[in-house]
CSV table of C-alpha atoms in Angstrom, one decimal:
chain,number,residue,atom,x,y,z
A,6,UNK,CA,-93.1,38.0,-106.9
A,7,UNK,CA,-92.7,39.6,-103.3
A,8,UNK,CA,-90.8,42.6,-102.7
A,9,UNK,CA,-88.9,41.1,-99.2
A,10,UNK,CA,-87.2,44.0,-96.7
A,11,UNK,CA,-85.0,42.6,-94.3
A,12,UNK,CA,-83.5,44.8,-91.4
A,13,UNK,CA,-80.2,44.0,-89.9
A,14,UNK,CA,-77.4,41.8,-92.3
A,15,UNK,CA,-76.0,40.0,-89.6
A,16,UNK,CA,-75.9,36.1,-89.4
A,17,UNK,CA,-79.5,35.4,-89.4
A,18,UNK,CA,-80.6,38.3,-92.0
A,19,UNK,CA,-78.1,37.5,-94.5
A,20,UNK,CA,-78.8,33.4,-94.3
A,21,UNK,CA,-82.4,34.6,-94.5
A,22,UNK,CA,-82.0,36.9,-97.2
A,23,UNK,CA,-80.4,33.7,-99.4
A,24,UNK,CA,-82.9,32.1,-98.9
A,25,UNK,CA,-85.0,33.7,-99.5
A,26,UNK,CA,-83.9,35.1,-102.9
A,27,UNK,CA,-83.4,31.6,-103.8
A,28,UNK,CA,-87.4,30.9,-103.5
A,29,UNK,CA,-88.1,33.6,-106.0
A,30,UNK,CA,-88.2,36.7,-103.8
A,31,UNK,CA,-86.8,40.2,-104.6
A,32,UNK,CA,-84.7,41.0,-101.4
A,33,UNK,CA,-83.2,44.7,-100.2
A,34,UNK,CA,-81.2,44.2,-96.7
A,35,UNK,CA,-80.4,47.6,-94.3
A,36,UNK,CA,-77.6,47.0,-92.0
A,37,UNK,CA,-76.7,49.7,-89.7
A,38,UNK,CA,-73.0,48.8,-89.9
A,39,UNK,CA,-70.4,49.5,-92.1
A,40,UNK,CA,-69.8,46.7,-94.7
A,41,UNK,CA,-67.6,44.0,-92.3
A,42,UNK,CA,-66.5,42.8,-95.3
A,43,UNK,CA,-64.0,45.5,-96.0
A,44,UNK,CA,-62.9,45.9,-92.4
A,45,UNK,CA,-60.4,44.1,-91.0
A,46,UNK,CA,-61.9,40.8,-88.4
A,47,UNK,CA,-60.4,39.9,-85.4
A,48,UNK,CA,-60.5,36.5,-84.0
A,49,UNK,CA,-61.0,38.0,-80.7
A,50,UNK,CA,-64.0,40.2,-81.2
A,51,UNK,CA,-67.2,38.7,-79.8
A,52,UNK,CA,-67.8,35.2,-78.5
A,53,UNK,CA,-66.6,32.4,-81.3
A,54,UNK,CA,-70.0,30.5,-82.5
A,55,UNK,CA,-70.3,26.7,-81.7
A,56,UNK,CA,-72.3,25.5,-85.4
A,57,UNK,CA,-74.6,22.5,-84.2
A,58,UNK,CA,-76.8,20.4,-86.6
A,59,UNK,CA,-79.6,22.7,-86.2
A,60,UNK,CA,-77.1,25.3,-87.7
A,61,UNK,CA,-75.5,23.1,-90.2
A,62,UNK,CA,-79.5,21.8,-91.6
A,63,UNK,CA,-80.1,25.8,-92.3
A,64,UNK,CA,-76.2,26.1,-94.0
A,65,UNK,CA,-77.5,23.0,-96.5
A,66,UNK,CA,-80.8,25.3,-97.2
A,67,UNK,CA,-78.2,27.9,-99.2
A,68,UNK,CA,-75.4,25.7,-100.3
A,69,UNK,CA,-73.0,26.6,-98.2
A,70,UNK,CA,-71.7,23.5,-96.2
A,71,UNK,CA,-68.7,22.9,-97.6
A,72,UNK,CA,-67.7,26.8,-97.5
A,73,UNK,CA,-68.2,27.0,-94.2
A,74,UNK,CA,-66.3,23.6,-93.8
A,75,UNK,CA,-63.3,25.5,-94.8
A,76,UNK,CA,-63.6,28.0,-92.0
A,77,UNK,CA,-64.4,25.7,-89.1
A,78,UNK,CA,-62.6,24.1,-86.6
A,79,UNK,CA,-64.7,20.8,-84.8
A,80,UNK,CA,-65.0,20.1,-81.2
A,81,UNK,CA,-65.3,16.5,-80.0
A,82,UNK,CA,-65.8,17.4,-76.5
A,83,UNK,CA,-64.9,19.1,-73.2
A,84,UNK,CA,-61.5,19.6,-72.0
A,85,UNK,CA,-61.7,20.5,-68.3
A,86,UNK,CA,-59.2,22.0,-66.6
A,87,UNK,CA,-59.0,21.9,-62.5
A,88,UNK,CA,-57.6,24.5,-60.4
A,89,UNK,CA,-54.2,22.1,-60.0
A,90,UNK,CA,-53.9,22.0,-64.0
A,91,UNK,CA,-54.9,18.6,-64.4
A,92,UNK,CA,-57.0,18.2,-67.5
A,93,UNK,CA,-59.9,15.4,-68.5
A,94,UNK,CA,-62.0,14.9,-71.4
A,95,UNK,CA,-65.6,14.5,-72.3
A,96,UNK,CA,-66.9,13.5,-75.4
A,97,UNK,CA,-70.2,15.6,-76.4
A,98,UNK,CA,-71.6,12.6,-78.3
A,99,UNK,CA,-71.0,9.6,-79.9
A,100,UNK,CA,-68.1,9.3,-81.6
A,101,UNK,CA,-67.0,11.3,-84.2
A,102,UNK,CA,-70.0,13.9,-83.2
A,103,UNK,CA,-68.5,17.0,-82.5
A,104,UNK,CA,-69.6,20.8,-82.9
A,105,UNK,CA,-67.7,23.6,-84.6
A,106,UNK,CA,-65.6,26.3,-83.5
A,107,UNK,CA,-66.7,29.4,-86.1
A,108,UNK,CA,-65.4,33.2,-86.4
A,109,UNK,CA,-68.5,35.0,-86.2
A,110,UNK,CA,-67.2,37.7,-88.4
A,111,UNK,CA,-65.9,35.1,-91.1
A,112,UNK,CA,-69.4,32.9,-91.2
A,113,UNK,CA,-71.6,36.2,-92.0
A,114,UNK,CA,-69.3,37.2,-94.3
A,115,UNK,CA,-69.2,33.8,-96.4
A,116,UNK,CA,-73.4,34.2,-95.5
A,117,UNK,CA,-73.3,38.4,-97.1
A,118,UNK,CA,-71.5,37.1,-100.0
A,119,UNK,CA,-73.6,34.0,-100.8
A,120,UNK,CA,-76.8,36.6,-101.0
A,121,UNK,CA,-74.9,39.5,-102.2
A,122,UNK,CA,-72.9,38.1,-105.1
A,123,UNK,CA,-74.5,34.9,-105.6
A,124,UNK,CA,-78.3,36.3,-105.4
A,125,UNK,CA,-78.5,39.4,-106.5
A,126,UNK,CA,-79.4,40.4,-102.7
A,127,UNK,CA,-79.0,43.9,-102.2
A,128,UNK,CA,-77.3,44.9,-98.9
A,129,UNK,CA,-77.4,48.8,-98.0
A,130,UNK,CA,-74.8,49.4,-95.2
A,131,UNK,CA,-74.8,52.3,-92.9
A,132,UNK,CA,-78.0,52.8,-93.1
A,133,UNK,CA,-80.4,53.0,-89.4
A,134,UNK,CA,-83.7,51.7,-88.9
A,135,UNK,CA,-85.6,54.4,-87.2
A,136,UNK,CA,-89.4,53.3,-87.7
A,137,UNK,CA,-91.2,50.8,-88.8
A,138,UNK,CA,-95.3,51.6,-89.7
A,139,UNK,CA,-96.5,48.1,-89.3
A,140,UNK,CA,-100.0,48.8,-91.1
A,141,UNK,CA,-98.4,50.1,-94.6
A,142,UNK,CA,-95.3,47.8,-94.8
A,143,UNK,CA,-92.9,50.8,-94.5
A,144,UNK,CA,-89.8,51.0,-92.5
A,145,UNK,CA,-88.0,54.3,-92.5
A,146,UNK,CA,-84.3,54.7,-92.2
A,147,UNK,CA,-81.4,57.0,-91.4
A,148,UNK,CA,-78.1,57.3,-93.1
A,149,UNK,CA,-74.8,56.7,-90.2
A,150,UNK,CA,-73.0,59.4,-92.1
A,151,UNK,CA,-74.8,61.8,-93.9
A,152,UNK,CA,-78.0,61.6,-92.3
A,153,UNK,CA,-80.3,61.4,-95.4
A,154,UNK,CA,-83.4,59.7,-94.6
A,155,UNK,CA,-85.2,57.1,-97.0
A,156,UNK,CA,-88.6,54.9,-96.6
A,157,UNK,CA,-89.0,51.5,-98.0
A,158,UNK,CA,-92.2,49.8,-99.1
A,159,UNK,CA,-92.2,45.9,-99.4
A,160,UNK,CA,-94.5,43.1,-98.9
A,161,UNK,CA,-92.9,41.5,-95.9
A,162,UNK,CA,-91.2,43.0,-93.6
A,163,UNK,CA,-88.2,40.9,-91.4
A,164,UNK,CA,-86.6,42.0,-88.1
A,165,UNK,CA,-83.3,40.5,-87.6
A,166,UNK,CA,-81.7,43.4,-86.2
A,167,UNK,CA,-80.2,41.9,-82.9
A,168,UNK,CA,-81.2,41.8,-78.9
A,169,UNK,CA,-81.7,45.5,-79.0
A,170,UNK,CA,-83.7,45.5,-82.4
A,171,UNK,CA,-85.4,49.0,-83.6
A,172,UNK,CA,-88.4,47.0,-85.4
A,173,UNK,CA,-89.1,45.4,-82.1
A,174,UNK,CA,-88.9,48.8,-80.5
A,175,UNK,CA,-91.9,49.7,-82.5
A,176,UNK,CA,-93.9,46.3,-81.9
A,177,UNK,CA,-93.4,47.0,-78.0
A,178,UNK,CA,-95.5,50.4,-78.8
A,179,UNK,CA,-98.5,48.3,-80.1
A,180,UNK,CA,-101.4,46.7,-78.2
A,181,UNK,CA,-101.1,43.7,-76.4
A,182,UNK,CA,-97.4,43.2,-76.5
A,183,UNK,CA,-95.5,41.3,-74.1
A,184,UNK,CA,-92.2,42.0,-73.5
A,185,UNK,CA,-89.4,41.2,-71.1
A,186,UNK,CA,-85.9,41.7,-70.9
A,187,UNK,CA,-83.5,40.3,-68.3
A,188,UNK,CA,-79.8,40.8,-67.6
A,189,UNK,CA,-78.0,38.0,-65.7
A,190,UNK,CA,-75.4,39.0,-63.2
A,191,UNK,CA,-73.0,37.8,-64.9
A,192,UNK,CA,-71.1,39.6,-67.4
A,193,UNK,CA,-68.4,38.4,-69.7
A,194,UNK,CA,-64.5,40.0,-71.3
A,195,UNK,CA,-62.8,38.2,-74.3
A,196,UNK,CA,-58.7,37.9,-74.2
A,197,UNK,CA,-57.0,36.3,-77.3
A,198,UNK,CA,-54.4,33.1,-76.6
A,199,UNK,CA,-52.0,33.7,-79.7
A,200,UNK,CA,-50.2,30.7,-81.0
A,201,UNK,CA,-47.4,29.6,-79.6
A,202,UNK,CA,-43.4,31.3,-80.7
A,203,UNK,CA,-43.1,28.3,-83.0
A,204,UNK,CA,-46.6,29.0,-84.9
A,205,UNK,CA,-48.9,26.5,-83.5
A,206,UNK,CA,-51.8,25.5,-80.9
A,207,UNK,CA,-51.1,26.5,-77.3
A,208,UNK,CA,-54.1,24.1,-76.1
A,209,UNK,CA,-55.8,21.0,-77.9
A,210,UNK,CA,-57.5,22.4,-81.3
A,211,UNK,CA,-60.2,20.5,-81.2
A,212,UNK,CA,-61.9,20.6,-78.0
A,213,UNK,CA,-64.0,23.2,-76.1
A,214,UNK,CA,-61.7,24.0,-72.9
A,215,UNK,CA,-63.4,24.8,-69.9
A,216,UNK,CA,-61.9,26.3,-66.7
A,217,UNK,CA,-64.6,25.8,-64.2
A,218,UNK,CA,-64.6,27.5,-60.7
A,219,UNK,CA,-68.0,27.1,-58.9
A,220,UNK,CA,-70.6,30.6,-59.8
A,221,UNK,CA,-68.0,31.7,-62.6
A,222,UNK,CA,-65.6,29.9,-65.4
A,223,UNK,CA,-63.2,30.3,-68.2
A,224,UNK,CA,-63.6,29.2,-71.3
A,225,UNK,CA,-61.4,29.0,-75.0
A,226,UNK,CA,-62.6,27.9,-78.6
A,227,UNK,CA,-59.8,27.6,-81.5
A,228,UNK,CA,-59.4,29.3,-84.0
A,229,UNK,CA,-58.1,29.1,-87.8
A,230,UNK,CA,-54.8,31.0,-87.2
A,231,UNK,CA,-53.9,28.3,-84.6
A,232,UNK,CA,-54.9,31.0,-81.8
A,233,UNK,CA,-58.4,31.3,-78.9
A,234,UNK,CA,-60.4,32.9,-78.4
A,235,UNK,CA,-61.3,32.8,-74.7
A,236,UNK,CA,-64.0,34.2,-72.5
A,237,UNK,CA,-64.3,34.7,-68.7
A,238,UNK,CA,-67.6,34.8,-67.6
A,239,UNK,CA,-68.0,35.7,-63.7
A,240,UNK,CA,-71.1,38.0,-61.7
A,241,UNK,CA,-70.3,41.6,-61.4
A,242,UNK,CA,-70.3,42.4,-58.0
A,243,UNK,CA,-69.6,40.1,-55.3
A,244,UNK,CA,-66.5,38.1,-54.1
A,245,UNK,CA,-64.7,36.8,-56.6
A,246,UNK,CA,-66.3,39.2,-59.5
A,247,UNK,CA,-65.2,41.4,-61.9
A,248,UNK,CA,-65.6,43.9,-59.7
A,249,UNK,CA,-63.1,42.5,-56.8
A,250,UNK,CA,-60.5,41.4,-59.2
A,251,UNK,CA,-60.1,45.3,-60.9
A,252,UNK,CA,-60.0,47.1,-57.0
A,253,UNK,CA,-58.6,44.1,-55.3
A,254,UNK,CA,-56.0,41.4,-56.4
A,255,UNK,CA,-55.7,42.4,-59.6
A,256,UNK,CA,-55.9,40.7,-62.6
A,257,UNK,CA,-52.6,38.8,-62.9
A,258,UNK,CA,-52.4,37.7,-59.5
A,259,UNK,CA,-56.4,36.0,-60.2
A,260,UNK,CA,-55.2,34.6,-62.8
A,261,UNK,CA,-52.4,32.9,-61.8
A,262,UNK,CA,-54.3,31.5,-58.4
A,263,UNK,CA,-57.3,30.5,-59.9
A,264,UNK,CA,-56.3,29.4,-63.8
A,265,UNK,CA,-52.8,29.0,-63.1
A,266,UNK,CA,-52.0,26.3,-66.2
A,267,UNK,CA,-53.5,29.1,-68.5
A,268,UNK,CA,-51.8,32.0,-66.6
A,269,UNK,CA,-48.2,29.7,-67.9
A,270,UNK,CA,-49.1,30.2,-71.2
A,271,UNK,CA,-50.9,33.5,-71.8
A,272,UNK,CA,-48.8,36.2,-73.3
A,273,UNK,CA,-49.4,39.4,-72.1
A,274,UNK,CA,-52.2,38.7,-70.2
A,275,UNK,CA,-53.1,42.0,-68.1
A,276,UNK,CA,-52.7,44.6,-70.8
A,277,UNK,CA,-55.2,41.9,-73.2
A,278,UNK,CA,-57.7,41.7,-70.5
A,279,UNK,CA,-58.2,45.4,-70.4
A,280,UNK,CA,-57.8,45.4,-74.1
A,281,UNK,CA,-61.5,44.3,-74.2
A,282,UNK,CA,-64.6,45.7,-73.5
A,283,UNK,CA,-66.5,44.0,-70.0
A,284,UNK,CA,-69.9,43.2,-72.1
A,285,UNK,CA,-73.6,42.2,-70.6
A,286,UNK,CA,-75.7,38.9,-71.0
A,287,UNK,CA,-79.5,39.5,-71.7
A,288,UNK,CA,-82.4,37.4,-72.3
A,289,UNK,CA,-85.3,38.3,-74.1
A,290,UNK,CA,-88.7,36.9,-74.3
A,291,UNK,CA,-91.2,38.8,-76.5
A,292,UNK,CA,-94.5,38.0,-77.8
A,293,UNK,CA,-96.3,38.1,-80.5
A,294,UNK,CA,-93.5,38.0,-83.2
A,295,UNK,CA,-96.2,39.0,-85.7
A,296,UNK,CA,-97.1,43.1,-86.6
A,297,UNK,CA,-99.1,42.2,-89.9
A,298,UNK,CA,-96.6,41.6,-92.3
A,299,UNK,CA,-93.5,42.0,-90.8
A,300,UNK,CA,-92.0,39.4,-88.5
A,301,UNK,CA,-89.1,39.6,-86.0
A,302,UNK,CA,-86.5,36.6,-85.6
A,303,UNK,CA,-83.5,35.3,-84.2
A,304,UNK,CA,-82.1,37.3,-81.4
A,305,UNK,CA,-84.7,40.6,-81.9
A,306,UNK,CA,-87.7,37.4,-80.8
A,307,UNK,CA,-85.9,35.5,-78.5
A,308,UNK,CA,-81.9,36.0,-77.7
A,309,UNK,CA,-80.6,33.9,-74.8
A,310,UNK,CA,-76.9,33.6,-72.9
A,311,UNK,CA,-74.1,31.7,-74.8
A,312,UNK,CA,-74.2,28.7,-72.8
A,313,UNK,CA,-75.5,26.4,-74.7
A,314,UNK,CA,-74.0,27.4,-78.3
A,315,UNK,CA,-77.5,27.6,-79.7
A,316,UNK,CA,-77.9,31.5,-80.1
A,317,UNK,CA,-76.9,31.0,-83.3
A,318,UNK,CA,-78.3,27.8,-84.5
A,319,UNK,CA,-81.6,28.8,-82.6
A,320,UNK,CA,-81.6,31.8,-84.7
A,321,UNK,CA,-80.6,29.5,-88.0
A,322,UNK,CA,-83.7,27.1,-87.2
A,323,UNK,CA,-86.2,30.0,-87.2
A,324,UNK,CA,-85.0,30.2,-90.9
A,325,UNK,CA,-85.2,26.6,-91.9
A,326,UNK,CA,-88.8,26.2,-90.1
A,327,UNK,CA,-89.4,29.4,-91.8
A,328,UNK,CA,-88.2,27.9,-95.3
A,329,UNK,CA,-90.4,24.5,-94.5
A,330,UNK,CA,-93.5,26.5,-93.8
A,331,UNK,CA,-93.1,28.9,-97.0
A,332,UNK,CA,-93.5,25.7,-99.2
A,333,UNK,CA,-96.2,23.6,-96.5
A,334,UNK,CA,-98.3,26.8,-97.0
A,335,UNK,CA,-97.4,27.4,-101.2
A,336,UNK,CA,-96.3,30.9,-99.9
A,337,UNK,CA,-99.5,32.4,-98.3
A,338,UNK,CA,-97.9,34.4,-96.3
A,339,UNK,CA,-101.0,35.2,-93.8
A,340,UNK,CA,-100.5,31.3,-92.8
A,341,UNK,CA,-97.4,31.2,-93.0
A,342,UNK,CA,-96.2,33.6,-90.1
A,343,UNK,CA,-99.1,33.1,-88.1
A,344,UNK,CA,-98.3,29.4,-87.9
A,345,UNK,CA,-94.1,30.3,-87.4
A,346,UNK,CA,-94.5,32.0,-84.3
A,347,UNK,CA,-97.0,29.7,-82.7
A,348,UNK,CA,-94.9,27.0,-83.5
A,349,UNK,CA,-91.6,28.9,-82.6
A,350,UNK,CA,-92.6,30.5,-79.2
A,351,UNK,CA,-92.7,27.2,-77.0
A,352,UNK,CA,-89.1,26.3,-78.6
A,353,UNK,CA,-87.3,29.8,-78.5
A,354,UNK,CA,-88.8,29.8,-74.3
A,355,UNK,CA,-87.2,26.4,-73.6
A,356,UNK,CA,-83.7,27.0,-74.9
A,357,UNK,CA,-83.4,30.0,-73.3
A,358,UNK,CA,-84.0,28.1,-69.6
A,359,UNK,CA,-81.9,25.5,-71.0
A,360,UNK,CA,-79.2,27.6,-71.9
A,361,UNK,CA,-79.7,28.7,-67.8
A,362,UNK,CA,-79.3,25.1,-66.9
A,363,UNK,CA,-76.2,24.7,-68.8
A,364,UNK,CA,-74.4,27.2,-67.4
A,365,UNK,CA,-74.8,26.2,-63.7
A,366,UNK,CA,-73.5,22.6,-65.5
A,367,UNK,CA,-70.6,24.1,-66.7
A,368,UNK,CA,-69.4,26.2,-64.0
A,369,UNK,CA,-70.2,24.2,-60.9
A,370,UNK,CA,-70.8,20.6,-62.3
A,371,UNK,CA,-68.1,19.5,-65.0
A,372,UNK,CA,-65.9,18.6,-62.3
A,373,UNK,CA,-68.2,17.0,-59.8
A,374,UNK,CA,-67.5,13.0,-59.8
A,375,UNK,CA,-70.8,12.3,-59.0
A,376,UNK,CA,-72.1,14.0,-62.0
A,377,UNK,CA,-69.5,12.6,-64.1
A,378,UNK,CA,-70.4,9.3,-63.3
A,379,UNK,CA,-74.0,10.1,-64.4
A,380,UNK,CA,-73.0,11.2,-67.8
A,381,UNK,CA,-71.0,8.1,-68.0
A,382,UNK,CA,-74.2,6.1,-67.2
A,383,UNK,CA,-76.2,8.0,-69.8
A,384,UNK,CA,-73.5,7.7,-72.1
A,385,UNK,CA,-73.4,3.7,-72.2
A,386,UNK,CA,-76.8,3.5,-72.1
A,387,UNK,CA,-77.0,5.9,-75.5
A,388,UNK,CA,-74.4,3.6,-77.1
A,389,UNK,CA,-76.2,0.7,-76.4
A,390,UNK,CA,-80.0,1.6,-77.1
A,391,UNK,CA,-79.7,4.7,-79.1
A,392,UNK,CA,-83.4,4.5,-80.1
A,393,UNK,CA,-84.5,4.3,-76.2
A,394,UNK,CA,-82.6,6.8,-74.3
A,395,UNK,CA,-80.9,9.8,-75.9
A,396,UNK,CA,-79.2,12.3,-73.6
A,397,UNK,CA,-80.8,16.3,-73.6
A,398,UNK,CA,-77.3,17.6,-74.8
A,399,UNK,CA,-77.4,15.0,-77.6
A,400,UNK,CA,-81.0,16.1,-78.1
A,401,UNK,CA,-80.5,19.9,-78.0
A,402,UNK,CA,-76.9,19.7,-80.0
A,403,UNK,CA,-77.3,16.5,-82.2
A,404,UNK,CA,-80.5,16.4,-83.3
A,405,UNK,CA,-83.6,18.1,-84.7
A,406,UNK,CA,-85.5,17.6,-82.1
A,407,UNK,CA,-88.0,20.6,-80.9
A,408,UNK,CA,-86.5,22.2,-78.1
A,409,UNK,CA,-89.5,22.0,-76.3
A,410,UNK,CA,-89.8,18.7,-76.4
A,411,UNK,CA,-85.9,18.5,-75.8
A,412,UNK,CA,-86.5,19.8,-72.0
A,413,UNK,CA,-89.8,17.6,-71.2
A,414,UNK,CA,-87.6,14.6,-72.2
A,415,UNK,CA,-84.8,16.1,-69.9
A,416,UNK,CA,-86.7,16.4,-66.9
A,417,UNK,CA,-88.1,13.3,-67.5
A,418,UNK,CA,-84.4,11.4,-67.8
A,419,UNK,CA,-83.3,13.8,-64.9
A,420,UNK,CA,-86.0,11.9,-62.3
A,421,UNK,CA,-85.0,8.2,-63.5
A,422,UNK,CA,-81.1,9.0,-63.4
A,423,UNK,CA,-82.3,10.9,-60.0
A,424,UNK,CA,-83.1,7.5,-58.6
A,425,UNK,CA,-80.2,5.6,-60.1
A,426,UNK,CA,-77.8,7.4,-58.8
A,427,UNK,CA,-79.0,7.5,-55.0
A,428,UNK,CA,-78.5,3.7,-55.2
A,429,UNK,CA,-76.4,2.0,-53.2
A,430,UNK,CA,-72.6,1.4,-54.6
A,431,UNK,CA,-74.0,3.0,-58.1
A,432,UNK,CA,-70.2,3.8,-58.4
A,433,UNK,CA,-69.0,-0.3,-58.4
A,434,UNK,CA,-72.0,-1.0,-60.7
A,435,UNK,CA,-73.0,1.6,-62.8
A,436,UNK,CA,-71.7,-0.7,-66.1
A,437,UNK,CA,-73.6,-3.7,-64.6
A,438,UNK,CA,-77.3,-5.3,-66.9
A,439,UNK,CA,-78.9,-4.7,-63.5
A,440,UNK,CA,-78.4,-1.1,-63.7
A,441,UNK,CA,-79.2,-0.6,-67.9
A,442,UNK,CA,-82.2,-3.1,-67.0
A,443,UNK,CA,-83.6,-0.5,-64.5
A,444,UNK,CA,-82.9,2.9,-66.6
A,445,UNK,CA,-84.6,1.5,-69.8
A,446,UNK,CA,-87.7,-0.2,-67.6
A,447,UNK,CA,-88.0,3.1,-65.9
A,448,UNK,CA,-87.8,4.4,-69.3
A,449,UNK,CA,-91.0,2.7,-70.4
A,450,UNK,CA,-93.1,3.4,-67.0
């Protein structure tokens, strides 16, 4: 049996850590943090996780689907609200495909206490990583509170300590490391709908809304005490930014121009804006993941912006590729890494310029017509000949799929629905066998 260290507890070091423990391996987890557990969890505290089918495959892996049933609220689709307060839908799939609005804080807690009291996982909180010395399998750490400093030997070594992760610190200090790190302009602040004065939803419960402005957008995602969490996601600088609503308008006034149906129904809305901290977006791409025998995953190897709701379940599918090559390779663990981030790399590259891409959809496109119609087109034609023509948020969001692949395929549907929709009166005959005749021949070119 391996002794198995994994740094950071959060969601993908816990799931990891259960799985871990399950396949025979003695696990000890550091977490920097106090225990969450015995803290109180706000609704309102970090972006609310969309859970996708890559997510939900890695929730099977451990047992814990119908658990995290309980907590989780699903999506069927986009609400979009215009600047006038008019509000349409769009499905995300086919129906009854939907994701799943998640508290980040009650998931790895359900996660902690499936390796923790189910596993015999132990979890030391408050403890810091300071060093990791890749060539003897030792990471060192420093206690939050008392200082006390302790070492750890182990077999395998797992970095899952976050976008800013210690162990990745050290890999960066090693030869031939490539590493890159890239904040967006855009930032993002949090502010918390509560439910209405008679107890219940303000907006629909299960749909993602979206408030989209052209280069910035508002967004909410239920939650299990019938309130939202909602996030406004605009550049820095610039005109409008976060920067010329604070020394200009001010924030009510924005509001009330620019979102003015959730301006009506948001309690308390300047003193809950400032209530929350104005937070970053990064991307990072590293490479190799691999410092002998310790490996870095999830957000320390590759985290990407929000915008596609696959941070999470990105991170979640290094663990279940992880879980499938333990057993390909009968846990030879020289293989078995050096073949995860080979096969990893490609995928964790393309959903991070996907998750680019979506954000430019979401912001500037949701409300375009002619983009609507091509959804609509893609839609039909998915209905119709699922096995021919599968759209890339289906792809990315309702499948398996390799991400990788996910974005070839994209571009590829991109040029054919490029062509049909400079046609001529594509908006009289978009439904028409001339039009599904074309797509699915182009298709086959």
């Amino acid at each position: 049996m391996k002794d198995v260290l994994i740094v950071g507890a959060g969601l993908v070091g816990s799931l990891l850590a259960a799985n871990l423990s399950q396949k025979g391996y003695r696990v000890k987890v550091y977490e920097r943090r106090p225990d969450m557990r015995k803290q109180s969890m706000s609704a309102g505290k970090s972006i609310n996780l969309a859970l996708s089918e890559r997510g939900w495959k890695a929730i099977d892996m451990v047992g814990l689907r119908e658990r995290v049933q309980s907590v989780a609220i699903p999506m069927y689709g986009r609400k979009i609200h215009d600047i006038k307060g008019e509000v349409t839908f769009q499905a995300y799939g086919l129906e009854g495909q939907a994701i799943y609005s998640v508290s980040r804080g009650e998931l790895n807690a359900v996660l902690m206490d499936r390796a923790e009291k189910d596993l015999d996982v132990q979890i030391h909180f408050g403890w810091k990583c300071i060093s990791v010395d890749f060539e003897r399998s030792v990471a060192h750490f420093e206690h939050s509170e008392t200082g006390e400093q302790r070492e750890e030997v182990a077999d395998l070594i797992f970095g899952t300590d976050g976008a800013f992760s210690q162990v990745r610190a050290d890999m960066q200090k090693t030869p031939r490391f490539n590493y890159q790190q890239e904040f967006i302009p855009h930032g993002y602040r949090e502010l918390l709908l509560p439910p209405s004065d008679t107890g219940e939803y303000r907006l629909e419960k299960n749909a993602l809304h979206i408030w989209p402005r052209g280069g910035y957008m508002l967004i909410a995602l239920p939650n299990l005490d019938k309130s939202f969490t909602c996030t406004l996601f605009m550049p820095y600088e610039g005109e409008p930014s976060f920067s010329s609503i604070e020394n200009g308008e001010g924030v009510d006034a924005f509001f009330k121009r620019v979102f003015p149906d959730f301006h009506a129904i948001m309690p308390g809305l300047e003193a809950d804006y400032h209530a929350h901290p104005l937070s970053d977006l990064v991307i990072i791409r590293c490479y190799p993941w691999v410092r002998h025998r310790t490996c870095i995953l999830g957000d320390a190897s590759h985290a990407i912006v929000p915008f596609y709701g696959q941070g999470m379940n990105s991170g979640f599918e290094d663990c279940s590729v992880l879980n499938t090559l333990i057993d390909a390779h009968d846990n030879q663990w020289d293989g078995i890494l050096d073949e995860f981030q080979k096969t990893r790399k490609p995928d964790a590259d393309a959903i991070a310029e996907l998750a680019m891409r979506n954000y430019i959809e979401m912001r500037d496109l949701v409300g375009d017509e002619r983009f609507l119609l091509q959804k609509k087109i893609e839609a039909r034609i998915h209905e119709r000949h699922p096995d021919k023509w599968m759209p890339l948020y289906s792809q990315v969001t309702f499948s398996h799929r390799r991400y990788s692949e996910a974005l070839r395929e994209g571009q590829e549907q991109d040029k054919i629905m490029d062509e049909i929709m400079d046609m001529p009166d594509i908006a009289q005959r978009w439904d028409s066998l001339e039009i599904e005749t074309k797509i699915l021949s182009a298709k086959n070119r």
